Amino acid sequence: MSEFESMKEAMQPILDAQTEQTEEWCEKHQRPKVRVKKTGTVLCLKCGYEERREFEEQKAQASYERNEERKRLYYLEDFSMMDSELKLATFDNFKADTPEKQADLDFVKQEARSYIKGAQNNLVLVGGVGVGKSHLAYSAIKAISDYTKELATVINVVDLIAKVKEDFSLEAHYTTLLSGQDKNNEIKYLVLDDLGTEKTSEWSSNLIYSILNKRTNTIITTNLTPDEIQRRYGKRIFSRIFKGVGKEHVYQFKNKTDERVNLWA
């Protein structure tokens, strides 16, 4: 017995009291229509049931999509560990007022488009302080997440280490989440910001390794060259940072000017 027939059987006494059969016929379900005694409305009970069920399913889907969008924005904005002004960063408001900055913008935009098309590799952005690495990295994953609706977040390495040191019980939580292993909250795109500015220790290196070991689609911003990364972190972490990375995915920023200093010039 179908769900509709079961419901109809259970409600038959109420239906008998409130409706009466007519001679009108529902072609879709090959059954007679009924008239609601109180209003005179003529309808097919099964059509009404299906319309109500479709409405409830659409309402449930809309609620699910709203919750998923709230979760996506939470990880992109509130969960991210980054300077507050970065939350406003986009490709559109990146100030590309020199050929070097335009080249930097064009490169990161190109890589963002590749991720949207399904690229599976890390991206290493190399440059000095204040040249726009973090702005463009966040702009990239924001654009990617907005388009794909996948979860993405930015984690400043120094801030992460400080946060875990405050409460070491959080270490497993962050490594599971940021490594993309949390099936309910899979961080598909990650920015590890300012790698190399933290005080390196065996523990901090292991933390970074745990995050990178089983994931791809990570954008790493750093002031270190690939050779310096290998000397500082060793081959094990070097191989994880450069997973799926060819020369075309290691980018030395053309801009050399610290824009934060220029604000006071």
Short mmCIF file of C-alpha atoms in Angstrom, two decimals:
data_model
loop_
_atom_site.label_atom_id
_atom_site.label_comp_id
_atom_site.label_asym_id
_atom_site.label_seq_id
_atom_site.Cartn_x
_atom_site.Cartn_y
_atom_site.Cartn_z
CA MET A 1 0.00 0.00 0.00
CA SER A 2 1.35 3.42 -0.96
CA GLU A 3 1.95 6.18 1.54
CA PHE A 4 -1.01 8.07 0.09
CA GLU A 5 -3.36 5.07 0.37
CA SER A 6 -2.25 4.44 3.96
CA MET A 7 -2.91 8.06 4.89
CA LYS A 8 -6.27 8.03 3.09
CA GLU A 9 -7.34 4.87 4.92
CA ALA A 10 -6.38 6.34 8.30
CA MET A 11 -8.28 9.57 7.59
CA GLN A 12 -11.30 8.00 5.87
CA PRO A 13 -13.80 8.82 8.64
CA ILE A 14 -12.79 12.50 8.50
CA LEU A 15 -12.86 12.54 4.69
CA ASP A 16 -16.34 10.97 4.67
CA ALA A 17 -17.61 13.68 7.01
CA GLN A 18 -16.03 16.62 5.17
CA THR A 19 -16.15 15.60 1.49
CA GLU A 20 -18.46 13.97 -1.00
CA GLN A 21 -17.70 12.17 -4.22
CA THR A 22 -18.46 13.85 -7.54
CA GLU A 23 -18.79 12.69 -11.13
CA GLU A 24 -15.74 14.73 -12.16
CA TRP A 25 -12.71 12.64 -13.04
CA CYS A 26 -8.94 13.13 -12.47
CA GLU A 27 -7.25 12.04 -15.70
CA LYS A 28 -3.83 11.99 -14.07
CA HIS A 29 -4.71 9.52 -11.32
CA GLN A 30 -7.75 7.89 -12.92
CA ARG A 31 -9.99 8.43 -9.94
CA PRO A 32 -13.08 10.53 -9.10
CA LYS A 33 -12.68 13.96 -7.61
CA VAL A 34 -14.34 15.01 -4.35
CA ARG A 35 -16.15 18.15 -3.27
CA VAL A 36 -15.27 19.81 0.06
CA LYS A 37 -18.66 20.29 1.69
CA LYS A 38 -17.73 23.48 3.56
CA THR A 39 -16.24 25.42 0.62
CA GLY A 40 -17.59 23.63 -2.45
CA THR A 41 -14.06 23.19 -3.81
CA VAL A 42 -13.70 20.23 -6.17
CA LEU A 43 -10.34 18.45 -6.16
CA CYS A 44 -8.48 15.20 -6.56
CA LEU A 45 -7.29 14.01 -3.16
CA LYS A 46 -4.17 12.46 -4.61
CA CYS A 47 -3.29 15.62 -6.57
CA GLY A 48 -3.73 17.61 -3.38
CA TYR A 49 -1.54 15.17 -1.49
CA GLU A 50 1.20 15.34 -4.12
CA GLU A 51 1.11 19.14 -4.27
CA ARG A 52 1.39 19.32 -0.47
CA ARG A 53 4.24 16.83 -0.44
CA GLU A 54 6.10 18.75 -3.17
CA PHE A 55 5.62 21.98 -1.21
CA GLU A 56 7.03 20.37 1.97
CA GLU A 57 10.00 18.95 0.06
CA GLN A 58 10.75 22.33 -1.50
CA LYS A 59 10.50 23.98 1.91
CA ALA A 60 12.87 21.39 3.41
CA GLN A 61 15.33 21.84 0.52
CA ALA A 62 15.24 25.63 0.88
CA SER A 63 15.89 25.29 4.62
CA TYR A 64 18.81 22.93 3.94
CA GLU A 65 20.31 25.32 1.38
CA ARG A 66 19.99 28.27 3.79
CA ASN A 67 21.75 26.30 6.52
CA GLU A 68 24.51 25.22 4.13
CA GLU A 69 25.01 28.83 3.00
CA ARG A 70 25.21 30.02 6.61
CA LYS A 71 27.81 27.33 7.30
CA ARG A 72 29.80 28.29 4.21
CA LEU A 73 29.90 31.96 5.20
CA TYR A 74 30.79 31.04 8.79
CA TYR A 75 33.93 29.17 7.71
CA LEU A 76 34.84 31.80 5.13
CA GLU A 77 34.46 34.76 7.49
CA ASP A 78 33.95 34.06 11.20
CA PHE A 79 36.00 30.87 11.56
CA SER A 80 38.91 32.21 9.50
CA MET A 81 41.98 33.39 11.41
CA MET A 82 43.02 36.55 9.58
CA ASP A 83 43.28 40.30 9.98
CA SER A 84 39.81 41.83 10.10
CA GLU A 85 40.39 44.05 7.05
CA LEU A 86 40.92 40.96 4.89
CA LYS A 87 37.21 40.13 5.20
CA LEU A 88 36.54 42.94 2.74
CA ALA A 89 39.22 41.78 0.28
CA THR A 90 38.13 40.90 -3.24
CA PHE A 91 39.74 40.78 -6.66
CA ASP A 92 37.76 43.90 -7.54
CA ASN A 93 39.16 46.05 -4.73
CA PHE A 94 42.79 44.92 -5.14
CA LYS A 95 44.68 48.06 -6.10
CA ALA A 96 46.50 47.00 -9.27
CA ASP A 97 48.02 50.40 -10.02
CA THR A 98 51.38 49.16 -11.35
CA PRO A 99 52.27 46.55 -14.00
CA GLU A 100 53.74 44.35 -11.26
CA LYS A 101 50.55 44.37 -9.18
CA GLN A 102 48.46 43.72 -12.29
CA ALA A 103 50.62 40.70 -13.07
CA ASP A 104 50.12 39.40 -9.51
CA LEU A 105 46.36 39.89 -9.76
CA ASP A 106 46.15 38.22 -13.16
CA PHE A 107 48.10 35.19 -12.00
CA VAL A 108 45.99 34.52 -8.89
CA LYS A 109 42.76 35.06 -10.84
CA GLN A 110 43.94 32.51 -13.37
CA GLU A 111 44.65 29.99 -10.62
CA ALA A 112 41.24 30.61 -9.06
CA ARG A 113 39.61 29.83 -12.40
CA SER A 114 41.61 26.59 -12.56
CA TYR A 115 40.35 25.53 -9.13
CA ILE A 116 36.78 26.27 -10.18
CA LYS A 117 37.34 24.00 -13.20
CA GLY A 118 38.49 21.19 -10.89
CA ALA A 119 42.26 21.59 -10.47
CA GLN A 120 43.72 19.44 -7.67
CA ASN A 121 46.97 21.00 -6.54
CA ASN A 122 48.47 23.32 -3.97
CA LEU A 123 49.52 26.85 -4.86
CA VAL A 124 52.51 28.59 -3.28
CA LEU A 125 52.58 32.41 -3.31
CA VAL A 126 56.00 33.82 -2.42
CA GLY A 127 56.67 37.44 -1.56
CA GLY A 128 57.71 39.95 1.05
CA VAL A 129 55.59 41.62 3.70
CA GLY A 130 52.64 43.72 2.52
CA VAL A 131 52.84 42.95 -1.20
CA GLY A 132 49.27 41.63 -1.40
CA LYS A 133 49.67 37.86 -0.97
CA SER A 134 47.00 37.53 1.73
CA HIS A 135 44.57 39.87 -0.04
CA LEU A 136 44.77 37.88 -3.26
CA ALA A 137 44.76 34.48 -1.54
CA TYR A 138 41.56 35.34 0.35
CA SER A 139 40.03 36.88 -2.77
CA ALA A 140 40.76 33.62 -4.59
CA ILE A 141 39.12 31.24 -2.13
CA LYS A 142 36.21 33.64 -1.64
CA ALA A 143 35.59 33.67 -5.39
CA ILE A 144 36.01 29.88 -5.58
CA SER A 145 33.69 29.25 -2.63
CA ASP A 146 31.09 31.72 -3.89
CA TYR A 147 31.02 29.89 -7.23
CA THR A 148 31.29 26.26 -6.11
CA LYS A 149 29.54 26.65 -2.71
CA GLU A 150 32.28 24.49 -1.18
CA LEU A 151 33.65 25.24 2.29
CA ALA A 152 36.79 27.39 2.41
CA THR A 153 38.72 29.18 5.12
CA VAL A 154 41.88 31.21 5.79
CA ILE A 155 44.22 30.26 8.62
CA ASN A 156 47.14 32.44 9.64
CA VAL A 157 49.82 30.00 10.81
CA VAL A 158 50.96 32.19 13.71
CA ASP A 159 47.39 32.62 14.95
CA LEU A 160 46.67 28.90 14.67
CA ILE A 161 49.73 27.94 16.69
CA ALA A 162 48.90 30.53 19.35
CA LYS A 163 45.29 29.32 19.56
CA VAL A 164 46.23 25.66 19.97
CA LYS A 165 48.88 26.53 22.55
CA GLU A 166 46.18 28.20 24.63
CA ASP A 167 44.26 24.91 24.72
CA PHE A 168 46.04 21.81 23.42
CA SER A 169 42.76 19.88 23.48
CA LEU A 170 41.85 21.85 20.31
CA GLU A 171 44.74 20.38 18.33
CA ALA A 172 42.85 17.27 17.19
CA HIS A 173 39.81 19.39 16.29
CA TYR A 174 41.79 21.78 14.09
CA THR A 175 43.91 19.11 12.41
CA THR A 176 40.85 16.98 11.55
CA LEU A 177 38.90 19.98 10.26
CA LEU A 178 41.67 21.74 8.36
CA SER A 179 43.04 18.54 6.85
CA GLY A 180 39.66 18.06 5.17
CA GLN A 181 38.91 14.85 7.08
CA ASP A 182 35.74 16.07 8.83
CA LYS A 183 33.03 14.56 6.63
CA ASN A 184 30.33 16.89 7.99
CA ASN A 185 32.42 20.03 7.49
CA GLU A 186 34.87 19.30 4.70
CA ILE A 187 37.15 22.27 4.14
CA LYS A 188 37.67 21.91 0.40
CA TYR A 189 39.82 25.04 -0.04
CA LEU A 190 42.31 26.30 2.54
CA VAL A 191 44.67 29.24 2.73
CA LEU A 192 47.64 28.74 5.06
CA ASP A 193 48.72 32.34 5.46
CA ASP A 194 52.18 33.64 6.39
CA LEU A 195 53.96 30.29 6.57
CA GLY A 196 57.48 30.97 7.78
CA THR A 197 56.65 33.84 10.14
CA GLU A 198 55.97 31.46 13.04
CA LYS A 199 58.58 30.25 15.53
CA THR A 200 59.38 26.81 14.20
CA SER A 201 59.55 23.82 16.54
CA GLU A 202 59.12 20.09 16.13
CA TRP A 203 55.59 20.40 17.52
CA SER A 204 54.56 23.28 15.23
CA SER A 205 56.05 21.49 12.22
CA ASN A 206 54.09 18.35 13.07
CA LEU A 207 50.91 20.44 13.33
CA ILE A 208 51.46 21.84 9.84
CA TYR A 209 52.29 18.37 8.52
CA SER A 210 49.08 16.92 10.00
CA ILE A 211 47.02 19.56 8.20
CA LEU A 212 48.72 19.18 4.83
CA ASN A 213 49.30 15.44 4.77
CA LYS A 214 45.93 14.31 3.39
CA ARG A 215 44.71 17.38 1.54
CA THR A 216 45.21 19.30 -1.68
CA ASN A 217 43.73 22.59 -2.87
CA THR A 218 45.73 24.56 -0.34
CA ILE A 219 47.01 28.05 -1.09
CA ILE A 220 50.15 28.79 0.92
CA THR A 221 51.44 32.33 1.30
CA THR A 222 55.00 32.68 2.51
CA ASN A 223 58.05 34.92 2.55
CA LEU A 224 60.29 31.87 2.00
CA THR A 225 61.58 30.53 -1.29
CA PRO A 226 61.15 26.79 -2.00
CA ASP A 227 64.80 26.16 -1.04
CA GLU A 228 64.31 28.03 2.23
CA ILE A 229 61.14 26.05 2.96
CA GLN A 230 63.00 22.77 2.51
CA ARG A 231 65.88 23.87 4.74
CA ARG A 232 63.54 25.12 7.45
CA TYR A 233 60.91 22.37 7.50
CA GLY A 234 62.68 19.36 5.98
CA LYS A 235 61.74 17.09 3.10
CA ARG A 236 58.65 15.62 4.77
CA ILE A 237 56.75 18.91 5.03
CA PHE A 238 58.30 20.25 1.82
CA SER A 239 56.75 17.33 -0.10
CA ARG A 240 53.32 18.06 1.40
CA ILE A 241 53.49 21.79 0.64
CA PHE A 242 54.45 21.13 -2.95
CA LYS A 243 51.95 18.28 -3.50
CA GLY A 244 50.81 18.42 -7.12
CA VAL A 245 52.81 21.61 -7.57
CA GLY A 246 54.75 22.22 -10.75
CA LYS A 247 56.80 25.30 -11.45
CA GLU A 248 53.65 26.97 -12.75
CA HIS A 249 52.09 26.73 -9.27
CA VAL A 250 54.93 28.48 -7.43
CA TYR A 251 54.62 32.21 -7.93
CA GLN A 252 57.06 34.90 -6.90
CA PHE A 253 55.16 38.16 -6.49
CA LYS A 254 56.31 40.82 -8.91
CA ASN A 255 55.33 43.64 -6.57
CA LYS A 256 58.07 44.30 -4.00
CA THR A 257 56.51 47.32 -2.26
CA ASP A 258 54.97 47.03 1.20
CA GLU A 259 51.64 48.79 0.73
CA ARG A 260 51.11 49.08 4.48
CA VAL A 261 54.21 51.27 4.70
CA ASN A 262 52.99 53.33 1.74
CA LEU A 263 49.88 54.31 3.68
CA TRP A 264 52.09 56.61 5.77
CA ALA A 265 54.22 57.90 2.92
#
